[in-house]
Amino acid sequence: MTDLTNSQPRPAQCRQTDGGVDDSLETAIVTHVAAQEDVDPTTLDPLYEVIDPDALGDLFAPQFDGASRTDGQVVFAYSGYRVTVTSNGDIQTTPLETQ
């Protein structure tokens, strides 16, 4: 786990890769959060419990004419992190503040 006792939460970033089923946006998000927590991805709650992965993928899919989407982002909370996904495939996580 990341020690956040003496520092401000720092966003962690990764970029989704192009490829097959293992490179899905859903897999990339879960894997990224699991890496931040230093846990196996299968120990996290399913992503679909907080956001519809298919709808998320559809938001950033190429336009009807095949052109890539050039802007936009979705932000949601997942497993103790604020997750930001951008249209170019960047995934940023920032630990949520504890109350």
Tab-separated table of C-alpha atoms in Angstrom:
chain	number	residue	atom	x	y	z
A	1	MET	CA	0.000	0.000	0.000
A	2	THR	CA	1.018	3.579	-0.521
A	3	ASP	CA	1.988	5.527	2.611
A	4	LEU	CA	0.055	8.797	2.470
A	5	THR	CA	0.644	9.936	6.040
A	6	ASN	CA	3.154	12.706	5.246
A	7	SER	CA	2.179	13.731	1.751
A	8	GLN	CA	-0.670	14.971	-0.358
A	9	PRO	CA	-2.340	12.319	-2.462
A	10	ARG	CA	-0.552	12.192	-5.791
A	11	PRO	CA	-2.420	11.049	-8.856
A	12	ALA	CA	-1.149	7.896	-10.489
A	13	GLN	CA	-1.557	7.590	-14.220
A	14	CYS	CA	-1.464	4.927	-16.874
A	15	ARG	CA	-2.480	4.754	-20.489
A	16	GLN	CA	-4.758	2.057	-21.805
A	17	THR	CA	-3.124	-0.004	-24.520
A	18	ASP	CA	-4.714	-0.927	-27.811
A	19	GLY	CA	-5.250	-4.606	-28.178
A	20	GLY	CA	-7.399	-7.552	-27.333
A	21	VAL	CA	-9.809	-8.478	-24.596
A	22	ASP	CA	-7.147	-8.253	-21.880
A	23	ASP	CA	-6.642	-4.582	-22.765
A	24	SER	CA	-10.261	-3.543	-22.180
A	25	LEU	CA	-10.867	-0.261	-20.419
A	26	GLU	CA	-12.518	-2.136	-17.561
A	27	THR	CA	-9.491	-4.398	-17.112
A	28	ALA	CA	-7.107	-1.443	-17.305
A	29	ILE	CA	-8.997	0.455	-14.572
A	30	VAL	CA	-9.207	-2.515	-12.196
A	31	THR	CA	-5.573	-3.462	-12.800
A	32	HIS	CA	-4.434	0.115	-12.241
A	33	VAL	CA	-6.297	0.469	-8.931
A	34	ALA	CA	-5.072	-2.954	-7.790
A	35	ALA	CA	-1.489	-1.905	-8.530
A	36	GLN	CA	-1.959	1.224	-6.413
A	37	GLU	CA	-3.174	-0.941	-3.533
A	38	ASP	CA	-0.602	-3.675	-4.200
A	39	VAL	CA	-3.326	-6.328	-4.302
A	40	ASP	CA	-4.531	-8.883	-6.820
A	41	PRO	CA	-7.197	-7.348	-9.123
A	42	THR	CA	-9.593	-10.194	-8.302
A	43	THR	CA	-9.762	-9.034	-4.668
A	44	LEU	CA	-11.367	-5.710	-5.633
A	45	ASP	CA	-15.112	-5.223	-5.927
A	46	PRO	CA	-16.366	-5.588	-9.489
A	47	LEU	CA	-16.216	-2.338	-11.437
A	48	TYR	CA	-19.819	-2.799	-12.573
A	49	GLU	CA	-20.954	-2.144	-9.003
A	50	VAL	CA	-20.027	1.544	-9.414
A	51	ILE	CA	-20.194	2.221	-13.165
A	52	ASP	CA	-21.440	0.437	-16.288
A	53	PRO	CA	-18.220	-0.695	-18.033
A	54	ASP	CA	-19.975	-1.117	-21.391
A	55	ALA	CA	-21.366	2.415	-21.267
A	56	LEU	CA	-17.942	3.729	-20.250
A	57	GLY	CA	-16.349	1.985	-23.216
A	58	ASP	CA	-19.054	3.290	-25.545
A	59	LEU	CA	-18.400	6.876	-24.429
A	60	PHE	CA	-14.828	6.660	-25.691
A	61	ALA	CA	-15.344	4.387	-28.696
A	62	PRO	CA	-14.576	5.866	-32.128
A	63	GLN	CA	-17.280	8.057	-33.610
A	64	PHE	CA	-19.635	6.667	-36.275
A	65	ASP	CA	-17.326	7.960	-39.018
A	66	GLY	CA	-14.372	6.132	-37.437
A	67	ALA	CA	-12.715	9.285	-36.080
A	68	SER	CA	-11.244	9.124	-32.583
A	69	ARG	CA	-12.843	11.089	-29.807
A	70	THR	CA	-10.563	13.988	-28.938
A	71	ASP	CA	-11.907	15.253	-25.644
A	72	GLY	CA	-13.947	14.295	-22.639
A	73	GLN	CA	-13.505	12.535	-19.346
A	74	VAL	CA	-15.465	10.567	-16.792
A	75	VAL	CA	-14.731	10.743	-13.061
A	76	PHE	CA	-16.027	8.257	-10.501
A	77	ALA	CA	-15.111	6.699	-7.148
A	78	TYR	CA	-13.899	3.104	-7.086
A	79	SER	CA	-12.283	1.098	-4.272
A	80	GLY	CA	-11.136	4.156	-2.343
A	81	TYR	CA	-9.877	6.096	-5.373
A	82	ARG	CA	-11.102	8.925	-7.525
A	83	VAL	CA	-10.730	7.506	-11.029
A	84	THR	CA	-10.537	9.804	-14.056
A	85	VAL	CA	-10.717	8.260	-17.514
A	86	THR	CA	-10.064	10.474	-20.527
A	87	SER	CA	-11.043	10.024	-24.142
A	88	ASN	CA	-7.446	9.259	-25.156
A	89	GLY	CA	-7.280	6.279	-22.777
A	90	ASP	CA	-5.463	7.871	-19.852
A	91	ILE	CA	-6.487	6.565	-16.438
A	92	GLN	CA	-5.643	8.651	-13.376
A	93	THR	CA	-6.278	7.601	-9.790
A	94	THR	CA	-6.109	9.706	-6.670
A	95	PRO	CA	-6.814	8.296	-3.194
A	96	LEU	CA	-10.088	9.559	-1.771
A	97	GLU	CA	-9.765	11.668	1.360
A	98	THR	CA	-10.674	9.805	4.523
A	99	GLN	CA	-13.301	11.514	6.613
